mmCIF file of C-alpha atoms in Angstrom:
data_model
loop_
_atom_site.group_PDB
_atom_site.id
_atom_site.type_symbol
_atom_site.label_atom_id
_atom_site.label_comp_id
_atom_site.label_asym_id
_atom_site.label_seq_id
_atom_site.Cartn_x
_atom_site.Cartn_y
_atom_site.Cartn_z
ATOM 1 C CA ARG A 61 -0.013 -0.019 -0.003
ATOM 2 C CA ASP A 62 2.787 2.341 0.805
ATOM 3 C CA LEU A 63 4.460 1.822 -2.608
ATOM 4 C CA ARG A 64 1.202 2.242 -4.411
ATOM 5 C CA LYS A 65 0.589 5.536 -2.517
ATOM 6 C CA MET A 66 4.032 6.758 -3.563
ATOM 7 C CA LEU A 67 3.274 5.994 -7.218
ATOM 8 C CA ASP A 68 -0.185 7.571 -7.006
ATOM 9 C CA GLU A 69 1.474 10.742 -5.645
ATOM 10 C CA GLY A 70 3.690 10.867 -8.684
ATOM 11 C CA LYS A 71 6.880 9.733 -6.940
ATOM 12 C CA GLU A 72 9.342 7.145 -8.086
ATOM 13 C CA LEU A 73 10.237 4.160 -5.929
ATOM 14 C CA GLY A 74 13.899 4.955 -6.152
ATOM 15 C CA MET A 75 16.690 2.781 -4.896
ATOM 16 C CA PRO A 76 15.778 -0.308 -2.846
ATOM 17 C CA ASP A 77 17.038 -0.570 0.792
ATOM 18 C CA GLY A 78 18.923 -3.778 -0.085
ATOM 19 C CA VAL A 79 18.951 -7.177 -1.679
ATOM 20 C CA LEU A 80 17.857 -10.186 0.326
ATOM 21 C CA ILE A 81 18.932 -13.820 -0.386
ATOM 22 C CA ASN A 82 16.279 -16.222 0.775
ATOM 23 C CA GLY A 83 14.944 -13.364 2.951
ATOM 24 C CA LYS A 84 18.185 -12.775 4.738
ATOM 25 C CA GLY A 85 20.474 -9.795 4.800
ATOM 26 C CA PRO A 86 24.029 -9.379 3.613
ATOM 27 C CA TYR A 87 26.975 -11.166 5.043
ATOM 28 C CA ARG A 88 29.044 -9.082 7.404
ATOM 29 C CA TYR A 89 31.776 -8.145 5.156
ATOM 30 C CA ASN A 90 30.733 -4.568 5.938
ATOM 31 C CA ASP A 91 29.053 -4.053 9.225
ATOM 32 C CA SER A 92 27.725 -0.632 8.188
ATOM 33 C CA LEU A 93 25.422 -2.262 5.723
ATOM 34 C CA VAL A 94 24.017 -4.806 8.185
ATOM 35 C CA PRO A 95 21.435 -3.845 10.839
ATOM 36 C CA ALA A 96 21.902 -5.565 14.152
ATOM 37 C CA GLY A 97 20.103 -8.961 14.310
ATOM 38 C CA ILE A 98 19.891 -9.494 10.548
ATOM 39 C CA GLU A 99 21.479 -12.897 9.567
ATOM 40 C CA HIS A 100 22.981 -13.793 6.227
ATOM 41 C CA GLU A 101 22.166 -16.926 4.141
ATOM 42 C CA THR A 102 24.552 -19.818 4.323
ATOM 43 C CA ILE A 103 24.701 -22.558 1.568
ATOM 44 C CA ASP A 104 26.232 -25.615 3.157
ATOM 45 C CA VAL A 105 27.966 -28.051 0.735
ATOM 46 C CA HIS A 106 30.304 -31.009 0.716
ATOM 47 C CA PRO A 107 33.506 -31.109 -1.294
ATOM 48 C CA GLY A 108 33.652 -33.066 -4.605
ATOM 49 C CA ARG A 109 29.983 -32.984 -5.368
ATOM 50 C CA THR A 110 27.622 -31.253 -7.819
ATOM 51 C CA TYR A 111 24.720 -29.205 -6.709
ATOM 52 C CA ARG A 112 21.758 -27.664 -8.560
ATOM 53 C CA ILE A 113 21.439 -24.023 -7.700
ATOM 54 C CA ARG A 114 18.225 -22.261 -8.682
ATOM 55 C CA VAL A 115 18.248 -18.446 -8.776
ATOM 56 C CA HIS A 116 15.164 -16.304 -9.027
ATOM 57 C CA ASN A 117 14.981 -12.567 -9.169
ATOM 58 C CA VAL A 118 11.714 -11.889 -7.269
ATOM 59 C CA GLY A 119 12.469 -8.130 -6.747
ATOM 60 C CA THR A 120 10.298 -5.289 -7.854
ATOM 61 C CA SER A 121 12.415 -3.367 -10.307
ATOM 62 C CA THR A 122 16.115 -4.072 -10.170
ATOM 63 C CA SER A 123 18.196 -6.471 -12.482
ATOM 64 C CA LEU A 124 20.856 -8.463 -10.506
ATOM 65 C CA ASN A 125 24.116 -10.019 -11.470
ATOM 66 C CA PHE A 126 24.577 -13.391 -9.647
ATOM 67 C CA ARG A 127 28.025 -14.912 -8.980
ATOM 68 C CA ILE A 128 29.806 -17.180 -6.585
ATOM 69 C CA GLN A 129 33.366 -16.399 -5.692
ATOM 70 C CA GLY A 130 35.926 -18.762 -7.162
ATOM 71 C CA HIS A 131 33.337 -20.967 -8.811
ATOM 72 C CA ASN A 132 31.902 -21.430 -12.353
ATOM 73 C CA LEU A 133 28.126 -21.629 -12.791
ATOM 74 C CA LEU A 134 27.125 -24.281 -15.446
ATOM 75 C CA LEU A 135 23.785 -23.059 -16.868
ATOM 76 C CA VAL A 136 21.330 -25.887 -17.596
ATOM 77 C CA GLU A 137 17.734 -24.500 -17.346
ATOM 78 C CA THR A 138 15.612 -21.343 -17.499
ATOM 79 C CA GLU A 139 11.946 -21.170 -16.715
ATOM 80 C CA GLY A 140 11.173 -24.753 -17.725
ATOM 81 C CA SER A 141 13.410 -24.999 -20.743
ATOM 82 C CA TYR A 142 16.690 -26.958 -20.810
ATOM 83 C CA THR A 143 19.450 -24.811 -22.177
ATOM 84 C CA THR A 144 22.669 -25.644 -23.839
ATOM 85 C CA GLN A 145 25.170 -26.204 -20.987
ATOM 86 C CA GLN A 146 27.628 -23.209 -20.797
ATOM 87 C CA ASN A 147 29.906 -22.014 -17.997
ATOM 88 C CA TYR A 148 29.522 -18.519 -16.623
ATOM 89 C CA THR A 149 31.543 -16.654 -14.027
ATOM 90 C CA SER A 150 28.370 -14.618 -13.456
ATOM 91 C CA LEU A 151 24.945 -14.132 -15.051
ATOM 92 C CA ASP A 152 22.542 -11.267 -15.136
ATOM 93 C CA VAL A 153 19.120 -12.237 -13.832
ATOM 94 C CA HIS A 154 16.458 -9.653 -14.697
ATOM 95 C CA VAL A 155 13.205 -9.023 -12.847
ATOM 96 C CA GLY A 156 11.012 -12.089 -12.808
ATOM 97 C CA GLN A 157 13.552 -14.356 -14.408
ATOM 98 C CA SER A 158 14.756 -17.708 -13.145
ATOM 99 C CA TYR A 159 17.844 -19.963 -13.919
ATOM 100 C CA SER A 160 19.195 -23.248 -12.788
ATOM 101 C CA PHE A 161 22.959 -23.785 -12.491
ATOM 102 C CA LEU A 162 25.123 -26.940 -11.761
ATOM 103 C CA LEU A 163 27.778 -25.954 -9.100
ATOM 104 C CA THR A 164 30.718 -28.275 -8.734
ATOM 105 C CA THR A 165 32.406 -27.966 -5.215
ATOM 106 C CA ASP A 166 35.952 -28.451 -6.585
ATOM 107 C CA GLN A 167 37.617 -25.593 -4.834
ATOM 108 C CA ASN A 168 40.082 -25.336 -1.909
ATOM 109 C CA ALA A 169 38.172 -25.242 1.417
ATOM 110 C CA SER A 170 40.604 -23.032 3.218
ATOM 111 C CA SER A 171 37.793 -20.486 3.705
ATOM 112 C CA ASP A 172 34.091 -19.783 2.893
ATOM 113 C CA TYR A 173 33.173 -18.212 -0.525
ATOM 114 C CA TYR A 174 30.987 -15.110 -1.106
ATOM 115 C CA VAL A 175 27.634 -15.567 -2.992
ATOM 116 C CA VAL A 176 26.786 -12.196 -4.486
ATOM 117 C CA ALA A 177 23.643 -10.568 -6.094
ATOM 118 C CA SER A 178 24.372 -6.964 -7.021
ATOM 119 C CA ALA A 179 22.389 -4.376 -9.022
ATOM 120 C CA ARG A 180 22.873 -4.261 -12.745
ATOM 121 C CA ILE A 181 22.134 -1.716 -15.536
ATOM 122 C CA VAL A 182 22.417 1.148 -13.040
ATOM 123 C CA ASN A 183 25.267 3.183 -11.703
ATOM 124 C CA GLU A 184 27.059 0.378 -9.815
ATOM 125 C CA SER A 185 29.141 2.781 -7.667
ATOM 126 C CA LEU A 186 26.024 4.416 -6.372
ATOM 127 C CA TRP A 187 24.164 1.149 -5.866
ATOM 128 C CA GLN A 188 26.881 -0.759 -4.052
ATOM 129 C CA ARG A 189 25.230 -0.442 -0.703
ATOM 130 C CA VAL A 190 22.240 -2.551 -1.833
ATOM 131 C CA THR A 191 24.418 -5.538 -2.768
ATOM 132 C CA GLY A 192 23.063 -8.916 -1.460
ATOM 133 C CA VAL A 193 25.711 -11.327 -0.050
ATOM 134 C CA ALA A 194 25.455 -14.890 1.220
ATOM 135 C CA VAL A 195 28.147 -17.500 1.954
ATOM 136 C CA LEU A 196 28.995 -20.862 0.362
ATOM 137 C CA ARG A 197 30.458 -22.971 3.142
ATOM 138 C CA TYR A 198 32.268 -26.284 2.577
ATOM 139 C CA SER A 199 31.798 -28.873 5.239
ATOM 140 C CA ASN A 200 35.585 -28.796 5.772
ATOM 141 C CA SER A 201 35.888 -25.094 5.544
ATOM 142 C CA GLY A 202 38.936 -23.558 7.244
ATOM 143 C CA GLY A 203 37.350 -20.181 8.080
ATOM 144 C CA ALA A 204 35.085 -17.383 7.306
ATOM 145 C CA ALA A 205 35.093 -15.593 3.873
ATOM 146 C CA SER A 206 37.124 -12.352 3.867
ATOM 147 C CA GLY A 207 38.442 -9.680 1.596
ATOM 148 C CA PRO A 208 36.704 -7.835 -1.284
ATOM 149 C CA LEU A 209 33.703 -9.238 -3.021
ATOM 150 C CA PRO A 210 34.155 -10.750 -6.509
ATOM 151 C CA ASP A 211 33.908 -8.037 -9.150
ATOM 152 C CA PRO A 212 30.825 -7.529 -11.164
ATOM 153 C CA PRO A 213 31.117 -7.356 -14.926
ATOM 154 C CA GLN A 214 33.146 -4.305 -15.903
ATOM 155 C CA ASP A 215 30.736 -2.755 -18.386
ATOM 156 C CA GLN A 216 28.963 -0.093 -16.465
ATOM 157 C CA TYR A 217 28.675 2.264 -19.451
ATOM 158 C CA ASP A 218 28.536 -0.426 -22.174
ATOM 159 C CA LYS A 219 25.664 -2.908 -21.880
ATOM 160 C CA THR A 220 26.623 -4.854 -24.955
ATOM 161 C CA LEU A 221 28.244 -7.477 -22.715
ATOM 162 C CA SER A 222 24.976 -8.132 -20.969
ATOM 163 C CA MET A 223 23.063 -8.406 -24.182
ATOM 164 C CA ASN A 224 25.500 -10.702 -25.762
ATOM 165 C CA GLN A 225 25.312 -12.881 -22.618
ATOM 166 C CA ALA A 226 21.529 -12.962 -23.036
ATOM 167 C CA ARG A 227 21.894 -13.996 -26.668
ATOM 168 C CA SER A 228 24.179 -16.855 -25.652
ATOM 169 C CA VAL A 229 21.303 -18.529 -23.601
ATOM 170 C CA ARG A 230 20.118 -21.071 -26.159
ATOM 171 C CA TRP A 231 17.640 -23.939 -26.158
ATOM 172 C CA ASN A 232 19.054 -27.481 -25.743
ATOM 173 C CA LEU A 233 17.541 -29.301 -28.726
ATOM 174 C CA SER A 234 19.090 -32.616 -27.822
ATOM 175 C CA ALA A 235 17.653 -32.864 -24.258
ATOM 176 C CA GLY A 236 15.487 -35.917 -23.922
ATOM 177 C CA ALA A 237 12.821 -34.185 -21.959
ATOM 178 C CA ALA A 238 9.323 -32.634 -22.416
ATOM 179 C CA ARG A 239 9.297 -29.288 -24.147
ATOM 180 C CA PRO A 240 7.166 -26.318 -23.120
ATOM 181 C CA ASN A 241 5.307 -26.579 -26.521
ATOM 182 C CA PRO A 242 5.089 -30.228 -27.382
ATOM 183 C CA GLN A 243 2.629 -29.822 -30.224
ATOM 184 C CA GLY A 244 5.527 -29.149 -32.672
ATOM 185 C CA SER A 245 5.941 -25.458 -32.240
ATOM 186 C CA PHE A 246 9.601 -25.926 -31.353
ATOM 187 C CA ARG A 247 10.097 -25.861 -35.165
ATOM 188 C CA TYR A 248 9.063 -22.213 -34.897
ATOM 189 C CA SER A 249 11.025 -21.064 -37.950
ATOM 190 C CA SER A 250 8.729 -22.939 -40.272
ATOM 191 C CA ILE A 251 5.486 -21.605 -38.788
ATOM 192 C CA ASN A 252 3.833 -18.688 -40.549
ATOM 193 C CA VAL A 253 3.337 -15.635 -38.270
ATOM 194 C CA THR A 254 -0.300 -14.644 -38.336
ATOM 195 C CA GLN A 255 -0.240 -11.596 -36.114
ATOM 196 C CA ALA A 256 2.505 -9.183 -35.210
ATOM 197 C CA TYR A 257 2.387 -6.447 -32.575
ATOM 198 C CA LEU A 258 5.091 -3.869 -31.835
ATOM 199 C CA LEU A 259 4.689 -2.694 -28.177
ATOM 200 C CA ARG A 260 6.510 0.472 -27.384
ATOM 201 C CA SER A 261 7.112 1.588 -23.755
ATOM 202 C CA THR A 262 8.065 5.165 -23.066
ATOM 203 C CA THR A 263 8.949 7.158 -19.899
ATOM 204 C CA PRO A 264 5.756 7.635 -17.731
ATOM 205 C CA VAL A 265 3.841 10.772 -18.387
ATOM 206 C CA GLU A 266 0.817 12.578 -16.845
ATOM 207 C CA ILE A 267 -2.427 11.368 -18.137
ATOM 208 C CA GLY A 268 -5.691 12.764 -16.812
ATOM 209 C CA GLY A 269 -3.860 14.366 -13.815
ATOM 210 C CA ARG A 270 -1.991 11.099 -12.857
ATOM 211 C CA ARG A 271 1.395 9.738 -13.649
ATOM 212 C CA ARG A 272 0.848 6.764 -15.942
ATOM 213 C CA ALA A 273 2.960 4.292 -17.914
ATOM 214 C CA ALA A 274 1.753 3.058 -21.298
ATOM 215 C CA LEU A 275 2.193 0.655 -24.242
ATOM 216 C CA ASN A 276 1.528 2.077 -27.598
ATOM 217 C CA GLY A 277 0.118 5.179 -26.009
ATOM 218 C CA LEU A 278 -2.461 3.127 -23.975
ATOM 219 C CA SER A 279 -2.332 2.917 -20.238
ATOM 220 C CA PHE A 280 -4.427 -0.137 -19.142
ATOM 221 C CA SER A 281 -7.046 0.371 -16.506
ATOM 222 C CA PRO A 282 -8.283 -2.836 -14.862
ATOM 223 C CA PRO A 283 -12.121 -3.296 -15.362
ATOM 224 C CA GLU A 284 -14.459 -3.874 -12.529
ATOM 225 C CA THR A 285 -15.779 -6.981 -14.290
ATOM 226 C CA PRO A 286 -13.174 -9.743 -14.859
ATOM 227 C CA LEU A 287 -12.420 -9.935 -18.497
ATOM 228 C CA ARG A 288 -12.870 -13.723 -18.996
ATOM 229 C CA LEU A 289 -16.243 -13.711 -17.233
ATOM 230 C CA ALA A 290 -17.255 -10.595 -19.051
ATOM 231 C CA ASP A 291 -16.648 -12.460 -22.320
ATOM 232 C CA ALA A 292 -18.502 -15.536 -21.105
ATOM 233 C CA TYR A 293 -21.649 -13.598 -20.027
ATOM 234 C CA GLY A 294 -21.582 -11.113 -22.908
ATOM 235 C CA VAL A 295 -21.022 -8.031 -20.791
ATOM 236 C CA GLU A 296 -20.619 -5.074 -23.115
ATOM 237 C CA GLY A 297 -18.109 -2.331 -22.493
ATOM 238 C CA ALA A 298 -15.771 -4.305 -20.216
ATOM 239 C CA TYR A 299 -13.064 -3.987 -22.857
ATOM 240 C CA THR A 300 -12.448 -3.124 -26.477
ATOM 241 C CA LEU A 301 -10.613 -4.998 -29.194
ATOM 242 C CA ASP A 302 -8.819 -2.107 -30.799
ATOM 243 C CA PHE A 303 -5.262 -2.371 -29.479
ATOM 244 C CA PRO A 304 -3.060 -0.950 -32.133
ATOM 245 C CA GLU A 305 -0.562 -3.215 -33.963
ATOM 246 C CA ARG A 306 1.953 -0.355 -34.096
ATOM 247 C CA PRO A 307 2.408 2.678 -31.861
ATOM 248 C CA PRO A 308 0.199 5.540 -33.089
ATOM 249 C CA PRO A 309 2.599 8.261 -34.499
ATOM 250 C CA ASP A 310 0.993 11.416 -32.961
ATOM 251 C CA ALA A 311 -1.770 10.345 -30.726
ATOM 252 C CA ALA A 312 -1.711 11.579 -27.158
ATOM 253 C CA PRO A 313 -1.478 8.839 -24.419
ATOM 254 C CA ARG A 314 -4.684 7.816 -22.831
ATOM 255 C CA VAL A 315 -6.228 5.424 -20.329
ATOM 256 C CA ALA A 316 -7.904 2.493 -22.005
ATOM 257 C CA ARG A 317 -9.162 -1.105 -21.645
ATOM 258 C CA SER A 318 -8.003 -2.210 -25.085
ATOM 259 C CA VAL A 319 -7.288 -5.872 -25.585
ATOM 260 C CA ILE A 320 -5.376 -7.830 -28.305
ATOM 261 C CA ASN A 321 -7.629 -10.170 -30.172
ATOM 262 C CA GLY A 322 -5.492 -13.234 -30.641
ATOM 263 C CA THR A 323 -6.270 -15.878 -33.180
ATOM 264 C CA TYR A 324 -6.690 -19.378 -31.653
ATOM 265 C CA ARG A 325 -3.822 -21.692 -32.786
ATOM 266 C CA GLY A 326 -2.334 -18.663 -34.538
ATOM 267 C CA PHE A 327 1.436 -17.730 -34.232
ATOM 268 C CA MET A 328 1.956 -14.269 -32.838
ATOM 269 C CA GLU A 329 5.047 -12.050 -32.977
ATOM 270 C CA LEU A 330 5.455 -9.552 -30.091
ATOM 271 C CA ILE A 331 8.240 -6.990 -30.297
ATOM 272 C CA PHE A 332 8.955 -5.015 -27.102
ATOM 273 C CA GLN A 333 10.465 -1.654 -27.837
ATOM 274 C CA ASN A 334 11.933 0.027 -24.723
ATOM 275 C CA ASN A 335 12.215 3.766 -25.320
ATOM 276 C CA ASP A 336 12.526 4.393 -21.556
ATOM 277 C CA THR A 337 15.879 4.958 -19.802
ATOM 278 C CA ARG A 338 15.410 1.957 -17.527
ATOM 279 C CA MET A 339 15.836 -1.763 -17.893
ATOM 280 C CA GLN A 340 12.535 -3.533 -18.425
ATOM 281 C CA SER A 341 11.308 -7.065 -18.141
ATOM 282 C CA TYR A 342 8.021 -8.444 -19.674
ATOM 283 C CA HIS A 343 6.086 -11.581 -18.697
ATOM 284 C CA VAL A 344 3.512 -13.376 -20.786
ATOM 285 C CA ASP A 345 0.981 -15.326 -18.709
ATOM 286 C CA GLY A 346 -0.118 -18.836 -19.910
ATOM 287 C CA TYR A 347 2.735 -19.362 -22.332
ATOM 288 C CA ALA A 348 6.333 -20.037 -22.983
ATOM 289 C CA VAL A 349 7.661 -17.684 -25.788
ATOM 290 C CA PHE A 350 10.587 -18.068 -28.175
ATOM 291 C CA VAL A 351 13.107 -15.232 -27.589
ATOM 292 C CA VAL A 352 14.232 -14.822 -31.212
ATOM 293 C CA GLY A 353 15.994 -11.538 -31.163
ATOM 294 C CA MET A 354 17.168 -8.455 -29.355
ATOM 295 C CA ASP A 355 19.265 -5.412 -30.265
ATOM 296 C CA TYR A 356 19.717 -1.755 -29.587
ATOM 297 C CA GLY A 357 17.974 0.964 -31.558
ATOM 298 C CA GLU A 358 14.495 1.033 -33.194
ATOM 299 C CA TRP A 359 13.033 -2.367 -34.387
ATOM 300 C CA THR A 360 12.303 -2.278 -38.100
ATOM 301 C CA GLU A 361 10.958 -4.844 -40.538
ATOM 302 C CA ALA A 362 14.577 -5.579 -41.582
ATOM 303 C CA SER A 363 15.314 -6.660 -37.981
ATOM 304 C CA ARG A 364 13.671 -10.039 -38.692
ATOM 305 C CA GLY A 365 16.635 -10.924 -40.828
ATOM 306 C CA ALA A 366 18.865 -11.237 -37.679
ATOM 307 C CA TYR A 367 16.338 -13.452 -35.790
ATOM 308 C CA ASN A 368 17.585 -16.741 -34.356
ATOM 309 C CA LYS A 369 15.564 -19.365 -36.313
ATOM 310 C CA GLY A 370 17.166 -22.467 -34.877
ATOM 311 C CA ASP A 371 17.601 -22.683 -31.094
ATOM 312 C CA SER A 372 15.961 -19.673 -29.454
ATOM 313 C CA VAL A 373 15.167 -20.452 -25.855
ATOM 314 C CA ALA A 374 11.578 -20.684 -24.692
ATOM 315 C CA ARG A 375 10.807 -18.848 -21.567
ATOM 316 C CA SER A 376 8.089 -16.806 -19.809
ATOM 317 C CA THR A 377 9.908 -13.529 -18.961
ATOM 318 C CA VAL A 378 12.310 -11.579 -21.302
ATOM 319 C CA GLN A 379 14.432 -8.496 -20.684
ATOM 320 C CA VAL A 380 14.425 -5.436 -22.837
ATOM 321 C CA TYR A 381 17.395 -3.132 -22.523
ATOM 322 C CA PRO A 382 17.026 0.651 -22.399
ATOM 323 C CA GLY A 383 16.914 2.004 -25.952
ATOM 324 C CA ALA A 384 16.664 -1.480 -27.431
ATOM 325 C CA TRP A 385 13.988 -4.079 -28.574
ATOM 326 C CA THR A 386 13.284 -7.722 -27.930
ATOM 327 C CA ALA A 387 11.231 -9.995 -30.206
ATOM 328 C CA VAL A 388 9.388 -13.204 -29.183
ATOM 329 C CA LEU A 389 7.151 -15.673 -30.977
ATOM 330 C CA VAL A 390 4.330 -17.474 -29.354
ATOM 331 C CA SER A 391 1.948 -20.256 -30.412
ATOM 332 C CA LEU A 392 -1.582 -19.315 -29.187
ATOM 333 C CA ASP A 393 -2.856 -22.732 -28.313
ATOM 334 C CA ASN A 394 -4.127 -21.927 -24.769
ATOM 335 C CA VAL A 395 -7.623 -20.518 -24.599
ATOM 336 C CA GLY A 396 -8.276 -17.596 -22.196
ATOM 337 C CA PHE A 397 -7.407 -13.982 -21.447
ATOM 338 C CA TRP A 398 -3.664 -13.718 -20.948
ATOM 339 C CA ASN A 399 -1.791 -10.924 -19.379
ATOM 340 C CA VAL A 400 1.278 -9.360 -21.045
ATOM 341 C CA ARG A 401 2.864 -7.000 -18.495
ATOM 342 C CA SER A 402 5.954 -5.218 -17.327
ATOM 343 C CA GLN A 403 7.470 -7.169 -14.512
ATOM 344 C CA ASN A 404 8.888 -3.926 -13.137
ATOM 345 C CA LEU A 405 6.016 -3.532 -10.537
ATOM 346 C CA ASP A 406 5.935 0.286 -10.701
ATOM 347 C CA SER A 407 5.420 0.262 -14.485
ATOM 348 C CA TRP A 408 2.873 -2.512 -14.241
ATOM 349 C CA TYR A 409 0.812 -0.672 -11.551
ATOM 350 C CA LEU A 410 0.987 2.533 -13.669
ATOM 351 C CA GLY A 411 -0.647 0.686 -16.569
ATOM 352 C CA GLN A 412 2.044 -0.885 -18.630
ATOM 353 C CA GLU A 413 0.103 -4.113 -19.545
ATOM 354 C CA VAL A 414 -2.258 -5.509 -22.148
ATOM 355 C CA TYR A 415 -4.321 -8.775 -22.355
ATOM 356 C CA VAL A 416 -4.354 -11.180 -25.260
ATOM 357 C CA ARG A 417 -7.776 -12.747 -25.870
ATOM 358 C CA VAL A 418 -7.615 -16.215 -27.223
ATOM 359 C CA VAL A 419 -10.980 -17.894 -27.985
ATOM 360 C CA ASN A 420 -11.722 -21.174 -29.720
ATOM 361 C CA PRO A 421 -14.489 -20.324 -32.199
ATOM 362 C CA GLU A 422 -15.572 -23.968 -32.329
ATOM 363 C CA ASP A 423 -15.749 -24.309 -28.544
ATOM 364 C CA GLY A 424 -19.457 -24.277 -27.630
ATOM 365 C CA ALA A 425 -19.199 -26.112 -24.357
ATOM 366 C CA ASN A 426 -15.893 -25.197 -22.699
ATOM 367 C CA LYS A 427 -14.152 -28.182 -24.412
ATOM 368 C CA THR A 428 -10.676 -26.574 -24.445
ATOM 369 C CA GLU A 429 -10.697 -24.886 -21.003
ATOM 370 C CA MET A 430 -11.696 -25.632 -17.512
ATOM 371 C CA ALA A 431 -15.100 -24.733 -16.085
ATOM 372 C CA VAL A 432 -15.356 -21.529 -14.035
ATOM 373 C CA PRO A 433 -13.885 -22.316 -10.562
ATOM 374 C CA ARG A 434 -16.252 -22.336 -7.542
ATOM 375 C CA ASN A 435 -14.361 -19.446 -5.897
ATOM 376 C CA ALA A 436 -14.497 -17.077 -8.902
ATOM 377 C CA LEU A 437 -15.173 -13.476 -8.007
ATOM 378 C CA TYR A 438 -18.171 -12.237 -9.899
ATOM 379 C CA CYS A 439 -17.253 -8.592 -9.615
ATOM 380 C CA GLY A 440 -18.586 -5.508 -11.297
ATOM 381 C CA GLN A 441 -21.647 -6.128 -13.528
ATOM 382 C CA LEU A 442 -21.787 -9.784 -12.676
ATOM 383 C CA HIS A 443 -22.043 -9.330 -8.838
ATOM 384 C CA LYS A 444 -25.500 -10.966 -8.811
ATOM 385 C CA TYR A 445 -24.010 -14.300 -9.824
ATOM 386 C CA GLN A 446 -21.681 -14.477 -6.755
ATOM 387 C CA LYS A 447 -22.435 -17.701 -4.919
ATOM 388 C CA TYR A 448 -19.351 -18.645 -2.868
ATOM 389 C CA GLY A 449 -16.752 -16.832 -0.874
ATOM 390 C CA PRO A 450 -16.539 -13.010 -0.615
ATOM 391 C CA GLN A 451 -19.493 -11.036 -2.018
ATOM 392 C CA THR A 452 -17.120 -8.116 -3.262
ATOM 393 C CA ALA A 453 -13.958 -8.033 -5.179
#
């Protein structure tokens, strides 16, 4: 509530107080950063073994660089997709993203090792105080970790390193396991794109007396009546199907409830263009999307020529660098209303989201989706249908 109040008053969230690892504060390498009584996280391991380390950035707005002092991180998975196995000394984990690493405990156990999550794509010298620190402790450790933390990537003013690292995350096509899209859409390069939307985000502006964020000049306003129920009951006016495929050239930003009308079993291209000065992440509910390309500058039709058409990784959350674009492809085989949103919670709250409506035209009796759950909230114009649980939403 406090953060929403700040945003409603036109303020920015600013720098976080710190980075927690498993809910715990930084290791005492610098006592001035650690309030009394706050413990650090300790990862206990045995020498000569291999461990799976799962790393999730569940913060509100800050990209993080994850690294373990003196150890390589063998990337094997991201958000349900097996990746080609590559070693990294550190990896950027953007808001809402998840990775799995294999960690081999093959180092000297003369002391513990630092585990670090530090802010990225910001002024690192200013943000040093929010660095999250834990400890990797061998069972035969000879003492506490000491000395300086392992350095972050040295590209504070050149983000090409981070983007090239992101491009290096590829799908493991030889892994003998289930794929996120088993119907055959992993051969995405041979599927015809049926719809394409260029979603441009810009710096928040004042709309109707309030600071708002927008995609293609539209700042989404959540309806009182849930979208899927409004569709099922034929409620008029809950939303419109006029979301623009391209950013309008001169139209003034406005508040809207405009929805993308997706084609069931179609193949959609979404291009996220970040004209803001901040790093952004975008999440697509209900789907894994193929991250086929990203680059700096403005996306153009010619940008498709550089798409990865062989082993782009499938994931649910993608990063979009400041002044850059990211393109994804998605097979619309999941019926429903699916949220596409900024994972930066301030931008999301201020309206940087849209829904994709996917309806099976031959589905007359809910054959391709579950029945309405018993605890559904019949808000807004459908309030009279509420039978179970709370009477208001």
